[in-house]
Amino acid sequence: MGILHHLNVGCADCSVIVSSNYTFIVDCYGLENYSHLLPKNKNLKAVFITHQHHDHFDGLSFLKDNDYSIEHLIYSPYERRYDDNSVEYEEWQDFEKYKKIFTEKGTKLYSPYRQEQLANPWWKIDGLKFFILGPMPNIAKSETRELHDASLVIHLETSSRKCLFTGDASDASLRYIAWNTRGICDDILHASHHGSLNGADIDFIKHCNASYTVISTKSGVHENVPHPDALQVYRENTSIKVYRTDEDGSLEWSF
């Protein structure tokens, strides 16, 4: 038994997965407002950071300042170049600082690309199966790459639910996944990029076959986010319901 929490953190991302024995986090912005979901012993089994933008990793500051331990830190394998406009230098350095701090406390680091084989999960633990569907190395390392090309895309399977976390994955990355992966979602889709047109690739959304789509967003933060055309695509290709955290609040899914 467990609970998957999709949290209302504005135009940002934070999800908490509580299994029988452990707590896992996928992105962590605004986590300080949901500390009641975290274990009292302050030991986190894993934190997944889909990519190195503040609206996905800022909660590491809260975890550091409040003496939480992270056994595994799994993050995007992006290789930043000089004068890379897709991620500011100060932003990149902030994440590197947190990596160093937690490593010195014993955290193990991983920066995976897409699994070569999907017959078995990348990580199987406490009744959970984590599959790394993206990014592909050739997309994440291309000469024209941007950080979103290297966003982690994580498929989670529990005893009774499936959820696909897409971070802010780019259309190029999602399109590759759509045409080279079976059963990529088939339940809950955590939509890419807060309902922007970037990340709302129609092939990918159709292949997801989602029963529910969760868009972690807040209008008025960025222009055209969430975008009405993207919302329409999600609604047309989600069989039961599309949720927006700014309208529907935080969501809980039992498994």
CSV table of C-alpha atoms in Angstrom, one decimal:
chain,number,residue,atom,x,y,z
A,1,MET,CA,0.0,0.0,0.0
A,2,GLY,CA,1.1,3.6,-0.6
A,3,ILE,CA,0.1,7.0,-1.8
A,4,LEU,CA,1.3,9.1,-4.8
A,5,HIS,CA,0.9,12.8,-4.2
A,6,HIS,CA,0.9,15.4,-7.0
A,7,LEU,CA,1.3,18.6,-5.2
A,8,ASN,CA,0.0,22.1,-5.9
A,9,VAL,CA,3.2,24.2,-6.1
A,10,GLY,CA,2.3,26.7,-8.8
A,11,CYS,CA,4.0,26.7,-12.1
A,12,ALA,CA,6.6,24.2,-10.9
A,13,ASP,CA,6.8,20.5,-10.0
A,14,CYS,CA,6.8,18.3,-6.9
A,15,SER,CA,5.5,14.8,-6.3
A,16,VAL,CA,5.9,12.6,-3.3
A,17,ILE,CA,5.6,8.8,-3.4
A,18,VAL,CA,5.1,7.0,-0.1
A,19,SER,CA,5.5,3.3,-0.3
A,20,SER,CA,5.2,0.7,2.5
A,21,ASN,CA,8.7,1.5,3.9
A,22,TYR,CA,10.2,4.4,2.0
A,23,THR,CA,9.6,7.9,0.7
A,24,PHE,CA,10.6,9.0,-2.8
A,25,ILE,CA,10.4,12.5,-4.4
A,26,VAL,CA,10.1,13.4,-8.0
A,27,ASP,CA,11.1,17.1,-8.3
A,28,CYS,CA,10.9,19.2,-5.2
A,29,TYR,CA,9.8,22.8,-5.7
A,30,GLY,CA,7.8,24.1,-2.7
A,31,LEU,CA,8.4,21.0,-0.7
A,32,GLU,CA,8.7,23.0,2.5
A,33,ASN,CA,4.9,23.5,2.3
A,34,TYR,CA,4.3,19.8,2.4
A,35,SER,CA,6.8,18.6,5.1
A,36,HIS,CA,4.0,16.7,6.8
A,37,LEU,CA,4.2,14.2,3.9
A,38,LEU,CA,7.9,13.5,4.7
A,39,PRO,CA,9.1,10.8,7.0
A,40,LYS,CA,9.6,11.7,10.6
A,41,ASN,CA,13.1,10.1,10.7
A,42,LYS,CA,14.0,12.5,7.8
A,43,ASN,CA,15.5,9.7,5.7
A,44,LEU,CA,14.5,9.9,2.0
A,45,LYS,CA,15.1,6.8,-0.1
A,46,ALA,CA,15.5,8.8,-3.3
A,47,VAL,CA,15.0,12.2,-4.9
A,48,PHE,CA,14.6,12.3,-8.7
A,49,ILE,CA,15.3,15.7,-10.2
A,50,THR,CA,14.1,15.7,-13.8
A,51,HIS,CA,16.3,18.6,-14.8
A,52,GLN,CA,18.4,21.4,-13.3
A,53,HIS,CA,15.9,24.3,-13.3
A,54,HIS,CA,15.0,26.0,-10.0
A,55,ASP,CA,11.3,25.2,-10.4
A,56,HIS,CA,12.2,21.5,-10.1
A,57,PHE,CA,15.1,21.4,-7.6
A,58,ASP,CA,14.7,24.3,-5.2
A,59,GLY,CA,13.3,22.1,-2.4
A,60,LEU,CA,16.8,20.7,-2.0
A,61,SER,CA,17.5,23.8,0.0
A,62,PHE,CA,14.8,22.9,2.4
A,63,LEU,CA,16.0,19.4,2.7
A,64,LYS,CA,19.6,20.6,3.4
A,65,ASP,CA,18.6,23.2,5.9
A,66,ASN,CA,16.4,20.7,7.8
A,67,ASP,CA,18.9,17.9,8.0
A,68,TYR,CA,17.1,15.4,5.7
A,69,SER,CA,19.2,12.6,4.3
A,70,ILE,CA,18.9,11.4,0.7
A,71,GLU,CA,20.1,7.9,0.0
A,72,HIS,CA,19.9,8.3,-3.8
A,73,LEU,CA,19.9,11.5,-5.9
A,74,ILE,CA,18.9,10.8,-9.5
A,75,TYR,CA,19.1,13.7,-12.0
A,76,SER,CA,19.3,14.7,-15.6
A,77,PRO,CA,22.6,13.8,-17.4
A,78,TYR,CA,22.7,17.2,-19.2
A,79,GLU,CA,26.1,18.6,-20.1
A,80,ARG,CA,25.9,22.3,-20.0
A,81,ARG,CA,28.0,24.4,-22.4
A,82,TYR,CA,29.5,27.8,-22.0
A,83,ASP,CA,26.9,30.6,-22.5
A,84,ASP,CA,24.1,28.0,-22.5
A,85,ASN,CA,20.8,30.0,-22.5
A,86,SER,CA,18.7,27.0,-21.7
A,87,VAL,CA,19.9,27.0,-18.1
A,88,GLU,CA,21.6,30.0,-16.4
A,89,TYR,CA,25.1,29.6,-15.0
A,90,GLU,CA,24.0,30.5,-11.5
A,91,GLU,CA,21.1,28.1,-11.6
A,92,TRP,CA,23.4,25.3,-12.7
A,93,GLN,CA,25.9,26.1,-10.0
A,94,ASP,CA,23.2,26.1,-7.4
A,95,PHE,CA,22.3,22.5,-8.3
A,96,GLU,CA,26.0,21.5,-8.3
A,97,LYS,CA,26.3,23.0,-4.8
A,98,TYR,CA,23.5,20.8,-3.5
A,99,LYS,CA,25.0,17.7,-5.2
A,100,LYS,CA,28.2,18.4,-3.4
A,101,ILE,CA,26.6,19.0,0.0
A,102,PHE,CA,24.5,15.8,-0.2
A,103,THR,CA,27.4,13.7,-1.6
A,104,GLU,CA,29.5,14.7,1.4
A,105,LYS,CA,26.6,13.4,3.6
A,106,GLY,CA,26.7,10.0,1.9
A,107,THR,CA,24.2,10.4,-0.9
A,108,LYS,CA,24.8,8.3,-4.0
A,109,LEU,CA,24.5,10.0,-7.3
A,110,TYR,CA,23.0,8.8,-10.6
A,111,SER,CA,22.5,10.6,-13.9
A,112,PRO,CA,21.0,8.0,-16.2
A,113,TYR,CA,20.0,8.0,-19.9
A,114,ARG,CA,17.2,5.9,-21.3
A,115,GLN,CA,17.5,2.2,-20.5
A,116,GLU,CA,18.9,0.1,-23.3
A,117,GLN,CA,16.3,-2.6,-22.4
A,118,LEU,CA,12.9,-2.1,-20.9
A,119,ALA,CA,12.0,-5.7,-20.1
A,120,ASN,CA,13.1,-5.0,-16.5
A,121,PRO,CA,12.9,-1.8,-14.5
A,122,TRP,CA,15.9,0.4,-13.9
A,123,TRP,CA,15.1,0.1,-10.2
A,124,LYS,CA,12.8,-2.3,-8.4
A,125,ILE,CA,12.2,-1.5,-4.7
A,126,ASP,CA,9.5,-2.0,-2.1
A,127,GLY,CA,6.8,-3.0,-4.6
A,128,LEU,CA,7.7,-0.1,-7.0
A,129,LYS,CA,9.2,-0.3,-10.4
A,130,PHE,CA,11.0,2.7,-11.9
A,131,PHE,CA,11.8,2.7,-15.6
A,132,ILE,CA,13.9,5.5,-17.2
A,133,LEU,CA,12.4,6.2,-20.7
A,134,GLY,CA,14.4,9.3,-21.5
A,135,PRO,CA,16.5,11.1,-22.4
A,136,MET,CA,18.2,9.4,-25.4
A,137,PRO,CA,21.9,10.2,-25.5
A,138,ASN,CA,21.9,11.4,-29.1
A,139,ILE,CA,19.1,13.9,-28.3
A,140,ALA,CA,20.5,15.0,-24.9
A,141,LYS,CA,24.0,15.5,-26.4
A,142,SER,CA,23.1,17.0,-29.8
A,143,GLU,CA,24.9,20.1,-31.0
A,144,THR,CA,21.6,22.1,-30.7
A,145,ARG,CA,20.7,20.6,-27.3
A,146,GLU,CA,18.8,22.5,-24.6
A,147,LEU,CA,18.2,21.4,-21.0
A,148,HIS,CA,14.7,20.1,-21.8
A,149,ASP,CA,16.2,17.7,-24.3
A,150,ALA,CA,17.8,15.9,-21.4
A,151,SER,CA,14.9,16.0,-18.9
A,152,LEU,CA,14.4,12.6,-17.2
A,153,VAL,CA,11.2,10.8,-18.2
A,154,ILE,CA,10.3,8.3,-15.5
A,155,HIS,CA,7.7,5.6,-15.7
A,156,LEU,CA,6.5,4.3,-12.3
A,157,GLU,CA,4.6,1.1,-11.8
A,158,THR,CA,3.0,0.1,-8.5
A,159,SER,CA,0.8,-2.8,-7.6
A,160,SER,CA,-2.2,-1.1,-9.0
A,161,ARG,CA,-1.2,2.2,-10.7
A,162,LYS,CA,1.1,3.6,-13.4
A,163,CYS,CA,2.4,7.1,-13.6
A,164,LEU,CA,4.6,8.8,-16.2
A,165,PHE,CA,6.6,11.8,-15.0
A,166,THR,CA,7.9,13.9,-17.9
A,167,GLY,CA,9.5,16.8,-16.1
A,168,ASP,CA,9.9,19.5,-18.8
A,169,ALA,CA,10.9,17.0,-21.6
A,170,SER,CA,11.1,18.5,-25.1
A,171,ASP,CA,9.0,17.5,-28.1
A,172,ALA,CA,12.1,15.8,-29.6
A,173,SER,CA,12.6,13.6,-26.6
A,174,LEU,CA,8.9,12.8,-26.1
A,175,ARG,CA,8.4,12.0,-29.8
A,176,TYR,CA,11.3,9.5,-29.7
A,177,ILE,CA,9.7,7.8,-26.6
A,178,ALA,CA,6.3,7.7,-28.3
A,179,TRP,CA,7.6,5.8,-31.3
A,180,ASN,CA,10.0,3.5,-29.5
A,181,THR,CA,8.2,2.4,-26.4
A,182,ARG,CA,5.1,0.3,-25.6
A,183,GLY,CA,2.8,1.0,-22.7
A,184,ILE,CA,4.5,4.3,-21.8
A,185,CYS,CA,1.7,5.5,-19.6
A,186,ASP,CA,-1.7,3.8,-19.7
A,187,ASP,CA,-2.9,5.5,-16.5
A,188,ILE,CA,-1.7,8.8,-15.1
A,189,LEU,CA,0.3,11.2,-17.2
A,190,HIS,CA,2.2,14.0,-15.4
A,191,ALA,CA,2.3,16.4,-18.3
A,192,SER,CA,5.4,18.1,-19.5
A,193,HIS,CA,6.3,21.8,-19.0
A,194,HIS,CA,3.3,23.0,-17.0
A,195,GLY,CA,0.8,22.8,-20.0
A,196,SER,CA,3.0,24.7,-22.4
A,197,LEU,CA,2.9,24.0,-26.1
A,198,ASN,CA,6.5,22.8,-25.7
A,199,GLY,CA,6.1,19.3,-24.5
A,200,ALA,CA,2.6,18.8,-25.8
A,201,ASP,CA,3.7,16.7,-28.7
A,202,ILE,CA,0.5,15.1,-30.2
A,203,ASP,CA,2.2,11.8,-31.1
A,204,PHE,CA,3.4,11.4,-27.6
A,205,ILE,CA,0.1,12.3,-25.9
A,206,LYS,CA,-1.8,9.9,-28.2
A,207,HIS,CA,0.6,7.1,-27.4
A,208,CYS,CA,0.3,7.7,-23.7
A,209,ASN,CA,-3.3,6.5,-23.7
A,210,ALA,CA,-3.8,8.3,-20.4
A,211,SER,CA,-6.8,7.9,-18.2
A,212,TYR,CA,-5.8,10.9,-16.2
A,213,THR,CA,-3.6,13.8,-17.0
A,214,VAL,CA,-2.1,16.0,-14.3
A,215,ILE,CA,-0.8,19.5,-15.3
A,216,SER,CA,1.2,21.2,-12.5
A,217,THR,CA,0.7,24.8,-13.4
A,218,LYS,CA,-0.4,28.3,-12.5
A,219,SER,CA,-1.7,30.8,-15.0
A,220,GLY,CA,-0.1,34.3,-15.2
A,221,VAL,CA,3.4,33.2,-14.3
A,222,HIS,CA,4.6,32.7,-17.9
A,223,GLU,CA,2.9,33.9,-21.1
A,224,ASN,CA,0.6,31.2,-22.7
A,225,VAL,CA,1.2,28.7,-19.8
A,226,PRO,CA,-0.9,26.8,-19.7
A,227,HIS,CA,-1.6,27.1,-23.4
A,228,PRO,CA,-5.2,26.7,-24.5
A,229,ASP,CA,-4.2,24.6,-27.5
A,230,ALA,CA,-2.1,22.3,-25.3
A,231,LEU,CA,-5.0,21.9,-22.9
A,232,GLN,CA,-7.3,21.0,-25.7
A,233,VAL,CA,-4.9,18.3,-26.9
A,234,TYR,CA,-4.7,16.8,-23.4
A,235,ARG,CA,-8.5,16.9,-23.1
A,236,GLU,CA,-9.1,15.2,-26.4
A,237,ASN,CA,-6.6,12.4,-25.6
A,238,THR,CA,-7.3,11.7,-21.9
A,239,SER,CA,-10.1,9.3,-21.4
A,240,ILE,CA,-11.4,10.3,-17.9
A,241,LYS,CA,-10.1,13.6,-16.6
A,242,VAL,CA,-7.5,16.4,-17.0
A,243,TYR,CA,-6.5,18.0,-13.7
A,244,ARG,CA,-4.8,21.3,-13.2
A,245,THR,CA,-3.2,21.8,-9.8
A,246,ASP,CA,-4.0,25.5,-9.8
A,247,GLU,CA,-7.7,24.7,-10.1
A,248,ASP,CA,-8.0,21.2,-8.6
A,249,GLY,CA,-5.3,21.5,-5.9
A,250,SER,CA,-3.0,18.7,-4.8
A,251,LEU,CA,-4.0,15.2,-5.9
A,252,GLU,CA,-3.6,11.8,-4.1
A,253,TRP,CA,-3.6,8.4,-5.7
A,254,SER,CA,-3.7,5.3,-3.5
A,255,PHE,CA,-2.0,2.1,-4.6
